[in-house]
mmCIF file of C-alpha atoms in Angstrom:
data_model
loop_
_atom_site.group_PDB
_atom_site.id
_atom_site.type_symbol
_atom_site.label_atom_id
_atom_site.label_comp_id
_atom_site.label_asym_id
_atom_site.label_seq_id
_atom_site.Cartn_x
_atom_site.Cartn_y
_atom_site.Cartn_z
ATOM 1 C CA MET I 20 82.486 77.571 136.702
ATOM 2 C CA LYS I 21 80.303 75.544 134.769
ATOM 3 C CA MET I 22 77.014 76.966 133.607
ATOM 4 C CA HIS I 23 74.059 75.295 131.579
ATOM 5 C CA ILE I 24 72.905 77.407 128.792
ATOM 6 C CA LYS I 25 69.638 78.634 130.644
ATOM 7 C CA GLU I 26 71.860 80.042 133.678
ATOM 8 C CA PHE I 27 73.698 81.835 131.530
ATOM 9 C CA ALA I 28 71.148 82.881 129.662
ATOM 10 C CA LYS I 29 69.874 84.383 132.736
ATOM 11 C CA LEU I 30 73.287 85.873 133.735
ATOM 12 C CA THR I 31 74.092 87.399 130.554
ATOM 13 C CA GLY I 32 70.300 88.406 129.341
ATOM 14 C CA VAL I 33 70.587 87.031 126.019
ATOM 15 C CA SER I 34 67.762 84.337 125.364
ATOM 16 C CA VAL I 35 68.630 80.431 124.621
ATOM 17 C CA ARG I 36 67.557 80.409 121.276
ATOM 18 C CA THR I 37 70.156 83.624 120.808
ATOM 19 C CA LEU I 38 73.064 81.199 122.225
ATOM 20 C CA HIS I 39 71.620 78.765 120.110
ATOM 21 C CA TYR I 40 72.371 80.662 117.064
ATOM 22 C CA TYR I 41 75.745 82.360 117.801
ATOM 23 C CA ASP I 42 76.571 78.536 118.149
ATOM 24 C CA GLU I 43 75.252 77.839 114.984
ATOM 25 C CA ILE I 44 77.376 80.779 113.585
ATOM 26 C CA GLY I 45 80.616 80.162 115.320
ATOM 27 C CA LEU I 46 80.548 83.656 117.002
ATOM 28 C CA LEU I 47 79.900 82.209 120.568
ATOM 29 C CA GLN I 48 80.147 78.778 121.003
ATOM 30 C CA PRO I 49 79.789 76.830 124.134
ATOM 31 C CA SER I 50 82.914 75.071 126.220
ATOM 32 C CA PHE I 51 81.559 71.839 126.541
ATOM 33 C CA VAL I 52 78.675 69.887 125.441
ATOM 34 C CA ASP I 53 77.348 66.564 126.931
ATOM 35 C CA GLU I 54 77.540 64.194 123.879
ATOM 36 C CA GLN I 55 75.132 61.779 125.945
ATOM 37 C CA ASN I 56 72.255 64.300 126.260
ATOM 38 C CA GLY I 57 73.887 67.713 124.084
ATOM 39 C CA TYR I 58 73.543 70.010 126.854
ATOM 40 C CA ARG I 59 75.464 72.802 126.606
ATOM 41 C CA PHE I 60 77.477 74.242 129.163
ATOM 42 C CA TYR I 61 79.950 77.531 129.435
ATOM 43 C CA ASP I 62 82.272 78.880 131.618
ATOM 44 C CA GLU I 63 84.242 81.765 132.724
ATOM 45 C CA GLU I 64 86.220 82.221 129.141
ATOM 46 C CA SER I 65 82.548 81.956 127.702
ATOM 47 C CA LEU I 66 81.583 84.774 129.838
ATOM 48 C CA THR I 67 84.521 87.070 128.928
ATOM 49 C CA ARG I 68 83.355 86.459 125.408
ATOM 50 C CA MET I 69 79.793 87.214 125.624
ATOM 51 C CA GLN I 70 80.712 90.533 127.365
ATOM 52 C CA GLU I 71 82.455 91.401 124.499
ATOM 53 C CA ILE I 72 79.793 90.585 122.123
ATOM 54 C CA LEU I 73 77.232 92.733 123.892
ATOM 55 C CA PHE I 74 79.642 95.814 124.130
ATOM 56 C CA TYR I 75 79.737 95.405 120.240
ATOM 57 C CA ARG I 76 76.180 94.830 119.969
ATOM 58 C CA GLU I 77 75.259 98.135 122.822
ATOM 59 C CA LEU I 78 77.033 99.911 119.939
ATOM 60 C CA ASP I 79 75.320 98.682 117.301
ATOM 61 C CA PHE I 80 77.808 96.755 115.786
ATOM 62 C CA SER I 81 76.201 94.230 113.314
ATOM 63 C CA LEU I 82 76.687 90.261 113.982
ATOM 64 C CA LYS I 83 78.718 89.918 110.857
ATOM 65 C CA ASP I 84 80.909 92.865 112.018
ATOM 66 C CA ILE I 85 81.472 91.309 115.742
ATOM 67 C CA GLN I 86 82.358 88.061 113.685
ATOM 68 C CA ALA I 87 84.719 89.851 111.110
ATOM 69 C CA ILE I 88 86.646 91.890 114.567
ATOM 70 C CA LEU I 89 86.544 89.304 116.882
ATOM 71 C CA SER I 90 87.705 86.300 114.407
ATOM 72 C CA SER I 91 90.372 88.740 113.319
ATOM 73 C CA PRO I 92 93.706 86.637 113.857
ATOM 74 C CA ASP I 93 95.959 89.761 115.231
ATOM 75 C CA TYR I 94 92.545 90.593 116.995
ATOM 76 C CA ASP I 95 93.571 92.561 120.104
ATOM 77 C CA LYS I 96 91.239 92.855 123.109
ATOM 78 C CA HIS I 97 92.697 95.403 124.952
ATOM 79 C CA ASN I 98 92.962 98.297 122.093
ATOM 80 C CA ALA I 99 89.590 96.264 121.129
ATOM 81 C CA LEU I 100 88.117 97.754 124.652
ATOM 82 C CA LYS I 101 89.522 101.093 124.022
ATOM 83 C CA GLU I 102 88.095 101.458 121.071
ATOM 84 C CA GLN I 103 84.777 100.764 122.784
ATOM 85 C CA LYS I 104 85.147 103.050 125.600
ATOM 86 C CA HIS I 105 85.589 105.545 122.549
ATOM 87 C CA LEU I 106 82.831 104.749 120.729
ATOM 88 C CA MET I 107 80.521 104.518 124.346
ATOM 89 C CA LEU I 108 81.939 108.101 125.440
ATOM 90 C CA LEU I 109 80.362 109.305 122.079
ATOM 91 C CA LYS I 110 77.360 107.638 122.915
ATOM 92 C CA LYS I 111 77.312 109.486 126.184
ATOM 93 C CA GLU I 112 78.028 112.751 125.264
ATOM 94 C CA ARG I 113 74.929 112.482 122.840
ATOM 95 C CA LEU I 114 72.780 111.184 125.646
ATOM 96 C CA GLU I 115 73.730 114.200 127.737
ATOM 97 C CA ARG I 116 72.834 116.294 124.815
ATOM 98 C CA LEU I 117 69.687 115.244 124.365
ATOM 99 C CA ILE I 118 68.995 114.594 127.988
ATOM 100 C CA THR I 119 69.621 118.729 128.215
ATOM 101 C CA ALA I 120 67.741 119.291 125.247
ATOM 102 C CA LEU I 121 64.837 117.643 126.779
ATOM 103 C CA ASP I 122 64.940 119.743 130.038
ATOM 104 C CA SER I 123 65.254 122.805 128.198
ATOM 105 C CA ALA I 124 62.314 121.619 125.905
ATOM 106 C CA MET I 125 60.347 121.078 129.049
ATOM 107 C CA LYS I 126 60.951 125.008 129.919
ATOM 108 C CA GLY I 127 59.851 125.669 126.645
ATOM 109 C CA GLU I 128 62.404 127.369 125.054
ATOM 110 C CA LYS I 129 63.183 126.401 121.577
ATOM 111 C CA LEU I 130 65.872 123.776 120.377
ATOM 112 C CA THR I 131 67.829 123.400 117.119
ATOM 113 C CA MET I 132 68.121 119.826 115.154
ATOM 114 C CA ASN I 133 71.572 119.698 115.796
ATOM 115 C CA VAL I 134 70.710 118.393 119.037
ATOM 116 C CA PHE I 135 69.834 115.211 117.220
ATOM 117 C CA ASP I 136 72.834 114.621 115.131
ATOM 118 C CA ASN I 137 74.542 111.185 115.787
ATOM 119 C CA SER I 138 76.893 111.511 112.938
ATOM 120 C CA GLU I 139 80.250 111.808 114.907
ATOM 121 C CA PHE I 140 79.464 108.522 116.515
ATOM 122 C CA GLU I 141 78.196 106.650 113.150
ATOM 123 C CA ALA I 142 81.230 107.756 111.523
ATOM 124 C CA GLN I 143 83.388 106.475 114.205
ATOM 125 C CA ARG I 144 81.987 103.046 114.303
ATOM 126 C CA GLU I 145 81.418 102.540 110.385
ATOM 127 C CA LEU I 146 85.363 103.641 110.159
ATOM 128 C CA TYR I 147 86.123 100.490 113.061
ATOM 129 C CA ALA I 148 83.740 98.191 111.376
ATOM 130 C CA LYS I 149 85.043 98.998 107.991
ATOM 131 C CA GLU I 150 88.624 98.213 109.233
ATOM 132 C CA ALA I 151 88.064 94.983 110.525
ATOM 133 C CA LYS I 152 86.578 94.207 106.962
ATOM 134 C CA GLU I 153 88.586 95.823 104.862
ATOM 135 C CA LYS I 154 91.688 93.580 106.500
ATOM 136 C CA TRP I 155 89.879 90.406 106.678
ATOM 137 C CA GLY I 156 86.110 90.287 105.973
ATOM 138 C CA LYS I 157 86.713 90.804 101.816
ATOM 139 C CA THR I 158 89.922 88.063 101.480
ATOM 140 C CA ASP I 159 89.824 84.510 100.638
ATOM 141 C CA ALA I 160 92.414 84.023 103.267
ATOM 142 C CA TYR I 161 89.223 85.541 106.056
ATOM 143 C CA LYS I 162 86.703 83.052 104.296
ATOM 144 C CA GLU I 163 89.440 80.704 105.191
ATOM 145 C CA SER I 164 89.985 81.331 108.649
ATOM 146 C CA ALA I 165 86.466 82.066 109.592
ATOM 147 C CA GLU I 166 85.659 77.863 108.269
ATOM 148 C CA LYS I 167 89.007 76.912 109.688
ATOM 149 C CA THR I 168 88.415 78.047 113.126
ATOM 150 C CA LYS I 169 84.735 77.983 113.901
ATOM 151 C CA GLY I 170 84.863 74.661 115.587
ATOM 152 C CA TYR I 171 88.125 75.431 118.152
ATOM 153 C CA SER I 172 87.301 74.887 121.684
ATOM 154 C CA LYS I 173 88.587 77.465 124.308
ATOM 155 C CA GLU I 174 91.590 74.890 124.893
ATOM 156 C CA LYS I 175 92.560 74.953 120.944
ATOM 157 C CA TRP I 176 92.162 79.041 120.826
ATOM 158 C CA ASN I 177 94.213 78.982 124.015
ATOM 159 C CA GLU I 178 97.203 76.532 122.521
ATOM 160 C CA VAL I 179 97.095 78.559 119.286
ATOM 161 C CA ASN I 180 97.098 82.283 121.046
ATOM 162 C CA GLU I 181 100.141 80.715 123.284
ATOM 163 C CA GLY I 182 101.531 79.547 120.433
ATOM 164 C CA MET I 183 101.945 82.942 118.658
ATOM 165 C CA ASN I 184 103.167 84.477 121.545
ATOM 166 C CA ALA I 185 106.165 82.131 121.973
ATOM 167 C CA LEU I 186 106.683 82.571 118.567
ATOM 168 C CA MET I 187 106.995 86.306 119.084
ATOM 169 C CA ALA I 188 109.201 85.886 121.944
ATOM 170 C CA GLU I 189 111.385 83.699 119.950
ATOM 171 C CA PHE I 190 111.721 86.510 117.338
ATOM 172 C CA ALA I 191 112.257 89.029 120.845
ATOM 173 C CA GLU I 192 115.222 86.916 121.673
ATOM 174 C CA CYS I 193 116.724 86.219 118.227
ATOM 175 C CA LYS I 194 116.842 90.070 118.321
ATOM 176 C CA ASN I 195 118.193 90.545 121.785
ATOM 177 C CA SER I 196 120.870 88.162 120.880
ATOM 178 C CA GLY I 197 122.246 90.093 118.201
ATOM 179 C CA ASN I 198 121.321 88.454 114.840
ATOM 180 C CA SER I 199 120.352 90.764 112.173
ATOM 181 C CA SER I 200 116.645 90.583 110.479
ATOM 182 C CA ASP I 201 118.000 88.803 107.575
ATOM 183 C CA SER I 202 120.358 86.108 109.208
ATOM 184 C CA ASP I 203 119.534 81.974 108.641
ATOM 185 C CA ARG I 204 118.107 82.158 112.503
ATOM 186 C CA ALA I 205 115.551 85.036 111.868
ATOM 187 C CA GLN I 206 114.809 84.062 108.357
ATOM 188 C CA ALA I 207 113.979 80.474 109.795
ATOM 189 C CA LEU I 208 111.785 81.991 112.063
ATOM 190 C CA VAL I 209 110.040 83.940 109.807
ATOM 191 C CA LYS I 210 109.166 80.445 107.617
ATOM 192 C CA LYS I 211 107.863 79.120 110.869
ATOM 193 C CA TRP I 212 105.672 82.260 111.533
ATOM 194 C CA GLN I 213 104.407 81.746 107.953
ATOM 195 C CA ASP I 214 103.968 77.761 108.313
ATOM 196 C CA TYR I 215 101.955 78.606 112.140
ATOM 197 C CA ILE I 216 99.520 81.345 110.303
ATOM 198 C CA THR I 217 98.618 78.776 107.595
ATOM 199 C CA GLU I 218 98.373 75.582 110.385
ATOM 200 C CA ASN I 219 95.807 77.544 112.427
ATOM 201 C CA TYR I 220 94.412 80.095 110.230
ATOM 202 C CA TYR I 221 95.221 80.425 106.657
ATOM 203 C CA THR I 222 97.065 79.935 103.714
ATOM 204 C CA CYS I 223 99.505 82.257 104.455
ATOM 205 C CA THR I 224 101.256 82.989 100.813
ATOM 206 C CA ASN I 225 104.435 85.752 100.497
ATOM 207 C CA GLU I 226 102.114 88.009 99.424
ATOM 208 C CA ILE I 227 99.664 87.935 102.394
ATOM 209 C CA LEU I 228 103.378 87.447 104.683
ATOM 210 C CA ALA I 229 104.498 91.077 103.593
ATOM 211 C CA GLY I 230 101.476 92.761 103.947
ATOM 212 C CA LEU I 231 101.330 91.465 107.227
ATOM 213 C CA GLY I 232 105.059 92.367 108.390
ATOM 214 C CA ALA I 233 104.136 95.763 106.973
ATOM 215 C CA MET I 234 100.850 96.428 109.005
ATOM 216 C CA TYR I 235 103.361 94.677 112.420
ATOM 217 C CA THR I 236 105.068 98.509 112.532
ATOM 218 C CA ALA I 237 102.089 100.541 110.490
ATOM 219 C CA ASP I 238 99.614 99.969 113.009
ATOM 220 C CA GLU I 239 100.519 101.014 116.281
ATOM 221 C CA ARG I 240 97.512 98.518 118.167
ATOM 222 C CA PHE I 241 99.679 95.433 116.628
ATOM 223 C CA ARG I 242 103.543 97.034 117.236
ATOM 224 C CA ALA I 243 102.477 97.344 120.952
ATOM 225 C CA ASN I 244 100.906 93.838 121.249
ATOM 226 C CA ILE I 245 104.244 92.550 119.536
ATOM 227 C CA ASP I 246 106.414 94.826 121.697
ATOM 228 C CA LYS I 247 104.917 93.130 124.993
ATOM 229 C CA HIS I 248 107.695 90.555 124.271
ATOM 230 C CA GLY I 249 110.450 93.176 123.935
ATOM 231 C CA ASP I 250 111.047 96.814 122.043
ATOM 232 C CA GLY I 251 111.674 96.837 118.855
ATOM 233 C CA THR I 252 110.391 93.521 118.496
ATOM 234 C CA ALA I 253 107.643 94.561 115.846
ATOM 235 C CA GLU I 254 110.159 96.052 113.879
ATOM 236 C CA PHE I 255 112.688 93.229 113.781
ATOM 237 C CA MET I 256 110.071 90.900 112.527
ATOM 238 C CA CYS I 257 108.792 93.675 110.001
ATOM 239 C CA GLU I 258 112.012 93.862 108.669
ATOM 240 C CA ALA I 259 112.971 89.682 108.741
ATOM 241 C CA ILE I 260 109.940 89.272 106.665
ATOM 242 C CA LYS I 261 110.687 91.768 103.884
ATOM 243 C CA ALA I 262 113.754 90.631 103.591
ATOM 244 C CA TYR I 263 112.322 86.778 103.412
ATOM 245 C CA CYS I 264 109.859 87.509 100.723
ATOM 246 C CA ALA I 265 112.489 89.459 98.755
ATOM 247 C CA LYS I 266 114.031 85.961 97.825
#
């Protein structure tokens, strides 16, 4: 499926001008640009990306926060959807309270002002956005990653993601073959992982690598994503990285 920018704008309910701006800031780039006439075209992956953006916009996230979340090297779409659903449910609960309050007001009943309270939703939304910014937004690594990846095509993103999954699978196979986390093979894989991040995202120093390794087990979202390649893979990667950085 290939859609001209006007078709894509009509389908998503977003103006052509907005799509041009999203392209300019690297938030959503066309899948193909005709070099002869400059026409922009979008595909199904573009549509999926736009859906993610629109979910976050519906939850009142700023474009800067959305960019930080979607550009994270460890962005996990499945867990992102779970977070979005949680926030949507909080928003739904508030709307239901307000509808009930309107019914009561129409009956002439006195209302308490706490029906307008939206603090729980705001707190959860800010926590989610803060988490992304703390991990990536204020670091030189994030800035380097944003600059390096802003021109990535969908084919390039697929290639990078497939490469990361292949490396995780190598860690899983290494573990299942009976290698210890400090074995030569495991340590060679850590070096390969570090070089891959540097090549495709940002300069991955040993300090950054050590932080990533710890996060792979401390954060259940990352653990679950890595362990899709085999139970215990995240723990094995964490220990291998720890041994590598201790040298």
